[in-house]
Amino acid sequence: MNHHADALTTHVLTRPEHAFVRSLQEIPMFRLINHALGNMNVRFKLSLGFGLVLLLTLIITLTGWHGLYTMIDRSESLSDIAQLNSLTKDLRAERITDRVEKTPESTALVTDKLNEMKAQLTALHRQSLEAETITLLNGQFETVSRLEKTFADVRANRQTRNQVRTRLEQTSEQALQAIALVESEVLKSVSQEQDSTERMEEFTNISQLRQQVQIARYQVQAYTFTTRDADEAAAIVAIDEALKEIGQIGQDEDSESLRGLGAATTALQGYRERLNEFKQIQTKAEADQELMRSLGDQLLDSVAALNRLQTAQRDSEAVNSSTTLSSVAGLALLVGLLAAWVMTRQITVPLQQTLLVAARIAQGDLSRDMSVTRRDEMGQLQGSMQTMTVSLRELVGGISEGVSQIASAAEQLSAVTKQTCIGVTSQKDETDQVATAMNEMAATVQEVARNAQEASQAAAQADQQARSGDEVVGRAISQIEQLAREVVNSTQSMSELKLESNKIVGVLDVIKSVSQQTNLL
């Protein structure tokens, strides 16, 4: 039975994929899956096949969604980085503006930009997962923190510088007041003393000193507003010239009125010290500004590096998403084709086997059996076909035995028919002879009757003479008439027998024909 089933399967698999199917059947997992599917009903197989197609479609869709959302997230990160880059440039512009204007409004704008940058970095840090990105963001956090600290130092230096500028103004005002007081004293002396050439010279020198201090004051003011080195040098030269002028006046003149120049000297010396202090503060402010510029450049470079990193990661993720989607689609196509092929074979192969069995049965070949190992609808159909084959085989076997018996009986019946036919023929001949004899007997009887009638007439004539023979003659006539009636009845019976014999011959012909047809079977 298994040999026939293997031969059947080989006939079905005589196709280009025969070698491939054989190689798959050597895989234990494939045999296990094939066996498990063979025991499932067709509805479950179709549901499993369509469910697998839907699952593969869902996997492809989810893979595409994941890649799309990844690209969207990366694009949002690049947008945030671009905004961070814009904030960094805005910070530089606001810092330069604040450096020039030095107003509370410009300072507030710089502070706002720093706060916006911190918020933007926090958002980027929260949505970033890559270690390299987090490292860059941490460095940017540190840079922004240093910018905040440096800008706080700049604001503190600015306040200190404003205070020093105020003290410079106060000190220069003190020096001018002291000189003006001396100048008024000298002018008073000039007005009291006539033809006082020395007093006029003192007055002229003090007036020049006041102008020199005024020049020094203007130079210092120019330096404190422009912070240029040339203005600083001019201011220092002007202060030194004023101090030198005071010293020269003190050496040349020795009057009571010139003693007030000591206060001016002290004020100018303090003025010079305040200028040095302002220079130190300005140097520190310049260093802080330079540090902020350097930190801004560093932040721009870091943002550019972060942008390049995110762009590279976006491109890499795009390639990975495309590769993953292509791989998943290819795998899904392969699995779908394999599943469709397996599902098709689960239905078509047993159906083809069943069709071959049905074709053999239709051709009258009931000698082969089918091995049924499946429990699905195809297996049930194959089992029914196998049961039908066995039943037909038994039925044909019984019919063959019956035909043999019928043939034997037909032969015997043919022999009996022949014998009956011979007997009937002989009986027909004998009946014909009997009929002929009866006809002759009837003629004889009729002749006897005539003779008897003649004898009766003769007897009637001889009645008188043979009264003693009247009774004998009457009985003879009665017997003769009875014999005539019997002969007529016998003639009718022979006719009926002839008809019945003809019917028997017809029946025997039918039996002979049936026997011949049975012999053909």
mmCIF file of C-alpha atoms in Angstrom, residues 63-307:
data_model
loop_
_atom_site.group_PDB
_atom_site.id
_atom_site.type_symbol
_atom_site.label_atom_id
_atom_site.label_comp_id
_atom_site.label_asym_id
_atom_site.label_seq_id
_atom_site.Cartn_x
_atom_site.Cartn_y
_atom_site.Cartn_z
ATOM 1 C CA THR A 63 8.577 48.932 9.628
ATOM 2 C CA GLY A 64 7.703 51.783 7.278
ATOM 3 C CA TRP A 65 6.055 53.717 10.105
ATOM 4 C CA HIS A 66 9.079 53.216 12.325
ATOM 5 C CA GLY A 67 11.406 54.473 9.621
ATOM 6 C CA LEU A 68 9.095 57.400 8.889
ATOM 7 C CA TYR A 69 8.788 58.386 12.550
ATOM 8 C CA THR A 70 12.556 58.015 12.959
ATOM 9 C CA MET A 71 13.119 60.361 10.034
ATOM 10 C CA ILE A 72 10.530 62.779 11.434
ATOM 11 C CA ASP A 73 12.222 62.745 14.859
ATOM 12 C CA ARG A 74 15.616 63.258 13.253
ATOM 13 C CA SER A 75 14.245 66.107 11.126
ATOM 14 C CA GLU A 76 12.763 67.699 14.249
ATOM 15 C CA SER A 77 16.141 67.352 15.952
ATOM 16 C CA LEU A 78 17.818 69.018 12.975
ATOM 17 C CA SER A 79 15.208 71.770 13.122
ATOM 18 C CA ASP A 80 15.903 72.249 16.835
ATOM 19 C CA ILE A 81 19.640 72.307 16.122
ATOM 20 C CA ALA A 82 19.082 74.878 13.381
ATOM 21 C CA GLN A 83 17.103 76.947 15.879
ATOM 22 C CA LEU A 84 19.944 76.541 18.376
ATOM 23 C CA ASN A 85 22.383 77.719 15.721
ATOM 24 C CA SER A 86 20.137 80.706 15.027
ATOM 25 C CA LEU A 87 19.975 81.489 18.751
ATOM 26 C CA THR A 88 23.770 81.315 18.943
ATOM 27 C CA LYS A 89 24.095 83.808 16.104
ATOM 28 C CA ASP A 90 21.434 86.009 17.677
ATOM 29 C CA LEU A 91 23.355 85.840 20.955
ATOM 30 C CA ARG A 92 26.496 87.025 19.207
ATOM 31 C CA ALA A 93 24.609 89.907 17.602
ATOM 32 C CA GLU A 94 22.948 90.897 20.886
ATOM 33 C CA ARG A 95 26.277 90.630 22.717
ATOM 34 C CA ILE A 96 27.930 92.953 20.203
ATOM 35 C CA THR A 97 24.996 95.342 20.473
ATOM 36 C CA ASP A 98 25.190 95.270 24.252
ATOM 37 C CA ARG A 99 28.935 95.839 24.110
ATOM 38 C CA VAL A 100 28.310 99.005 22.132
ATOM 39 C CA GLU A 101 25.138 100.301 23.743
ATOM 40 C CA LYS A 102 25.633 99.021 27.296
ATOM 41 C CA THR A 103 21.958 99.611 28.109
ATOM 42 C CA PRO A 104 19.695 97.555 30.417
ATOM 43 C CA GLU A 105 17.562 96.658 27.417
ATOM 44 C CA SER A 106 20.493 95.224 25.458
ATOM 45 C CA THR A 107 21.682 93.384 28.570
ATOM 46 C CA ALA A 108 18.199 91.890 29.041
ATOM 47 C CA LEU A 109 18.187 90.722 25.418
ATOM 48 C CA VAL A 110 21.491 88.882 25.909
ATOM 49 C CA THR A 111 20.137 87.263 29.082
ATOM 50 C CA ASP A 112 16.965 86.212 27.259
ATOM 51 C CA LYS A 113 18.976 84.627 24.451
ATOM 52 C CA LEU A 114 21.051 82.691 26.975
ATOM 53 C CA ASN A 115 17.887 81.431 28.675
ATOM 54 C CA GLU A 116 16.386 80.431 25.321
ATOM 55 C CA MET A 117 19.557 78.538 24.465
ATOM 56 C CA LYS A 118 19.444 76.687 27.770
ATOM 57 C CA ALA A 119 15.793 75.743 27.183
ATOM 58 C CA GLN A 120 16.594 74.599 23.639
ATOM 59 C CA LEU A 121 19.536 72.517 24.851
ATOM 60 C CA THR A 122 17.342 70.977 27.548
ATOM 61 C CA ALA A 123 14.759 69.977 24.933
ATOM 62 C CA LEU A 124 17.448 68.504 22.686
ATOM 63 C CA HIS A 125 19.023 66.663 25.589
ATOM 64 C CA ARG A 126 15.653 65.199 26.561
ATOM 65 C CA GLN A 127 14.971 63.767 23.102
ATOM 66 C CA SER A 128 18.516 62.566 22.352
ATOM 67 C CA LEU A 129 19.655 58.998 22.949
ATOM 68 C CA GLU A 130 23.034 58.750 21.217
ATOM 69 C CA ALA A 131 26.067 58.981 23.493
ATOM 70 C CA GLU A 132 27.990 61.198 21.068
ATOM 71 C CA THR A 133 25.055 63.593 20.772
ATOM 72 C CA ILE A 134 24.656 63.735 24.549
ATOM 73 C CA THR A 135 28.387 64.448 24.895
ATOM 74 C CA LEU A 136 28.129 67.379 22.482
ATOM 75 C CA LEU A 137 25.022 68.685 24.241
ATOM 76 C CA ASN A 138 26.735 68.443 27.626
ATOM 77 C CA GLY A 139 29.653 70.427 26.212
ATOM 78 C CA GLN A 140 27.223 73.031 24.894
ATOM 79 C CA PHE A 141 25.518 73.188 28.288
ATOM 80 C CA GLU A 142 28.898 73.848 29.863
ATOM 81 C CA THR A 143 29.705 76.490 27.237
ATOM 82 C CA VAL A 144 26.387 78.268 27.801
ATOM 83 C CA SER A 145 26.965 78.131 31.561
ATOM 84 C CA ARG A 146 30.392 79.701 31.065
ATOM 85 C CA LEU A 147 28.797 82.324 28.832
ATOM 86 C CA GLU A 148 26.300 83.112 31.582
ATOM 87 C CA LYS A 149 29.051 83.370 34.178
ATOM 88 C CA THR A 150 31.251 85.478 31.910
ATOM 89 C CA PHE A 151 28.366 87.756 31.009
ATOM 90 C CA ALA A 152 27.593 88.118 34.703
ATOM 91 C CA ASP A 153 31.242 89.173 35.185
ATOM 92 C CA VAL A 154 30.858 91.607 32.283
ATOM 93 C CA ARG A 155 27.807 93.140 33.910
ATOM 94 C CA ALA A 156 29.606 93.350 37.263
ATOM 95 C CA ASN A 157 32.654 94.925 35.592
ATOM 96 C CA ARG A 158 30.358 97.319 33.789
ATOM 97 C CA GLN A 159 28.862 98.442 37.079
ATOM 98 C CA THR A 160 32.309 98.753 38.618
ATOM 99 C CA ARG A 161 33.530 100.631 35.569
ATOM 100 C CA ASN A 162 30.582 103.006 35.783
ATOM 101 C CA GLN A 163 31.395 103.573 39.427
ATOM 102 C CA VAL A 164 35.045 104.224 38.565
ATOM 103 C CA ARG A 165 33.948 106.571 35.766
ATOM 104 C CA THR A 166 31.804 108.421 38.291
ATOM 105 C CA ARG A 167 34.743 108.692 40.685
ATOM 106 C CA LEU A 168 36.900 109.891 37.812
ATOM 107 C CA GLU A 169 34.393 112.637 37.149
ATOM 108 C CA GLN A 170 34.307 113.502 40.830
ATOM 109 C CA THR A 171 38.097 113.526 41.122
ATOM 110 C CA SER A 172 38.513 115.660 38.007
ATOM 111 C CA GLU A 173 35.867 118.008 39.346
ATOM 112 C CA GLN A 174 37.764 118.265 42.642
ATOM 113 C CA ALA A 175 40.987 119.051 40.783
ATOM 114 C CA LEU A 176 39.252 121.718 38.705
ATOM 115 C CA GLN A 177 37.619 123.229 41.780
ATOM 116 C CA ALA A 178 40.954 123.359 43.588
ATOM 117 C CA ILE A 179 42.589 124.999 40.565
ATOM 118 C CA ALA A 180 39.654 127.377 40.168
ATOM 119 C CA LEU A 181 39.967 128.369 43.828
ATOM 120 C CA VAL A 182 43.677 129.095 43.396
ATOM 121 C CA GLU A 183 42.922 130.925 40.172
ATOM 122 C CA SER A 184 40.375 133.155 41.931
ATOM 123 C CA GLU A 185 42.856 133.889 44.729
ATOM 124 C CA VAL A 186 45.540 134.836 42.238
ATOM 125 C CA LEU A 187 43.068 136.926 40.274
ATOM 126 C CA LYS A 188 42.107 138.742 43.473
ATOM 127 C CA SER A 189 45.770 139.420 44.198
ATOM 128 C CA VAL A 190 46.234 140.748 40.681
ATOM 129 C CA SER A 191 43.348 143.135 41.129
ATOM 130 C CA GLN A 192 44.744 144.366 44.458
ATOM 131 C CA GLU A 193 48.298 144.804 43.256
ATOM 132 C CA GLN A 194 48.856 147.032 40.247
ATOM 133 C CA ASP A 195 51.746 146.529 37.906
ATOM 134 C CA SER A 196 52.218 143.065 39.374
ATOM 135 C CA THR A 197 53.844 141.202 36.560
ATOM 136 C CA GLU A 198 54.522 138.155 38.686
ATOM 137 C CA ARG A 199 50.882 137.853 39.693
ATOM 138 C CA MET A 200 49.786 138.081 36.097
ATOM 139 C CA GLU A 201 52.232 135.361 35.168
ATOM 140 C CA GLU A 202 50.905 133.182 38.013
ATOM 141 C CA PHE A 203 47.390 133.803 36.819
ATOM 142 C CA THR A 204 48.373 132.875 33.285
ATOM 143 C CA ASN A 205 50.112 129.673 34.435
ATOM 144 C CA ILE A 206 47.133 128.649 36.571
ATOM 145 C CA SER A 207 44.754 129.360 33.698
ATOM 146 C CA GLN A 208 46.878 127.163 31.447
ATOM 147 C CA LEU A 209 46.918 124.508 34.188
ATOM 148 C CA ARG A 210 43.148 124.619 34.387
ATOM 149 C CA GLN A 211 42.932 124.239 30.626
ATOM 150 C CA GLN A 212 45.391 121.347 30.757
ATOM 151 C CA VAL A 213 43.332 119.601 33.430
ATOM 152 C CA GLN A 214 40.247 120.263 31.350
ATOM 153 C CA ILE A 215 41.983 118.681 28.360
ATOM 154 C CA ALA A 216 43.003 115.713 30.503
ATOM 155 C CA ARG A 217 39.405 115.416 31.656
ATOM 156 C CA TYR A 218 38.147 115.379 28.074
ATOM 157 C CA GLN A 219 40.742 112.803 27.081
ATOM 158 C CA VAL A 220 39.767 110.589 30.019
ATOM 159 C CA GLN A 221 36.102 110.915 29.132
ATOM 160 C CA ALA A 222 36.891 110.014 25.548
ATOM 161 C CA TYR A 223 38.852 106.985 26.718
ATOM 162 C CA THR A 224 36.132 105.825 29.122
ATOM 163 C CA PHE A 225 33.581 105.931 26.331
ATOM 164 C CA THR A 226 35.686 104.600 23.445
ATOM 165 C CA THR A 227 38.182 102.464 25.443
ATOM 166 C CA ARG A 228 40.663 102.954 22.635
ATOM 167 C CA ASP A 229 44.332 102.694 23.444
ATOM 168 C CA ALA A 230 45.068 105.975 21.650
ATOM 169 C CA ASP A 231 42.546 107.806 23.799
ATOM 170 C CA GLU A 232 44.007 106.146 26.878
ATOM 171 C CA ALA A 233 47.522 107.245 25.969
ATOM 172 C CA ALA A 234 46.324 110.782 25.260
ATOM 173 C CA ALA A 235 44.509 110.872 28.608
ATOM 174 C CA ILE A 236 47.579 109.678 30.501
ATOM 175 C CA VAL A 237 49.769 112.205 28.699
ATOM 176 C CA ALA A 238 47.296 114.975 29.498
ATOM 177 C CA ILE A 239 47.182 114.020 33.201
ATOM 178 C CA ASP A 240 50.960 113.776 33.354
ATOM 179 C CA GLU A 241 51.255 117.140 31.649
ATOM 180 C CA ALA A 242 48.867 118.636 34.188
ATOM 181 C CA LEU A 243 50.840 117.153 37.097
ATOM 182 C CA LYS A 244 54.040 118.358 35.525
ATOM 183 C CA GLU A 245 52.536 121.812 35.085
ATOM 184 C CA ILE A 246 51.509 121.889 38.771
ATOM 185 C CA GLY A 247 54.979 120.878 39.799
ATOM 186 C CA GLN A 248 56.528 123.514 37.576
ATOM 187 C CA ILE A 249 54.259 126.215 38.996
ATOM 188 C CA GLY A 250 55.089 125.164 42.528
ATOM 189 C CA GLN A 251 58.820 125.386 41.875
ATOM 190 C CA ASP A 252 58.710 128.681 40.070
ATOM 191 C CA GLU A 253 56.316 130.428 42.384
ATOM 192 C CA ASP A 254 56.309 130.439 46.143
ATOM 193 C CA SER A 255 53.316 132.399 47.246
ATOM 194 C CA GLU A 256 50.613 131.828 49.762
ATOM 195 C CA SER A 257 47.944 131.716 47.102
ATOM 196 C CA LEU A 258 49.602 128.809 45.275
ATOM 197 C CA ARG A 259 49.525 126.522 48.278
ATOM 198 C CA GLY A 260 45.996 125.446 47.312
ATOM 199 C CA LEU A 261 47.486 123.620 44.314
ATOM 200 C CA GLY A 262 48.400 120.785 46.668
ATOM 201 C CA ALA A 263 44.755 119.717 46.735
ATOM 202 C CA ALA A 264 44.710 119.814 42.926
ATOM 203 C CA THR A 265 47.861 117.695 42.839
ATOM 204 C CA THR A 266 46.295 115.151 45.178
ATOM 205 C CA ALA A 267 43.134 115.133 43.094
ATOM 206 C CA LEU A 268 45.079 114.665 39.845
ATOM 207 C CA GLN A 269 47.126 111.866 41.367
ATOM 208 C CA GLY A 270 43.884 110.209 42.482
ATOM 209 C CA TYR A 271 42.553 110.897 39.002
ATOM 210 C CA ARG A 272 45.540 109.044 37.571
ATOM 211 C CA GLU A 273 44.979 106.122 39.954
ATOM 212 C CA ARG A 274 41.293 105.954 39.068
ATOM 213 C CA LEU A 275 42.267 105.932 35.416
ATOM 214 C CA ASN A 276 44.605 102.985 36.028
ATOM 215 C CA GLU A 277 41.819 101.243 37.919
ATOM 216 C CA PHE A 278 39.459 101.907 35.030
ATOM 217 C CA LYS A 279 42.044 100.495 32.647
ATOM 218 C CA GLN A 280 42.337 97.316 34.696
ATOM 219 C CA ILE A 281 38.567 96.940 34.760
ATOM 220 C CA GLN A 282 38.423 97.660 31.044
ATOM 221 C CA THR A 283 41.141 95.087 30.395
ATOM 222 C CA LYS A 284 39.156 92.550 32.404
ATOM 223 C CA ALA A 285 36.014 93.512 30.484
ATOM 224 C CA GLU A 286 37.853 93.149 27.181
ATOM 225 C CA ALA A 287 39.111 89.738 28.288
ATOM 226 C CA ASP A 288 35.579 88.740 29.251
ATOM 227 C CA GLN A 289 34.261 89.989 25.921
ATOM 228 C CA GLU A 290 36.975 88.074 24.117
ATOM 229 C CA LEU A 291 36.148 85.001 26.180
ATOM 230 C CA MET A 292 32.472 85.365 25.298
ATOM 231 C CA ARG A 293 33.394 85.702 21.632
ATOM 232 C CA SER A 294 35.571 82.613 21.883
ATOM 233 C CA LEU A 295 32.834 80.724 23.718
ATOM 234 C CA GLY A 296 30.339 81.850 21.082
ATOM 235 C CA ASP A 297 32.618 80.589 18.315
ATOM 236 C CA GLN A 298 33.115 77.378 20.251
ATOM 237 C CA LEU A 299 29.357 77.044 20.645
ATOM 238 C CA LEU A 300 28.840 77.650 16.930
ATOM 239 C CA ASP A 301 31.444 75.013 16.107
ATOM 240 C CA SER A 302 29.787 72.597 18.527
ATOM 241 C CA VAL A 303 26.362 73.287 17.030
ATOM 242 C CA ALA A 304 27.794 72.764 13.547
ATOM 243 C CA ALA A 305 29.360 69.479 14.701
ATOM 244 C CA LEU A 306 26.038 68.476 16.240
ATOM 245 C CA ASN A 307 24.286 69.373 13.003
#
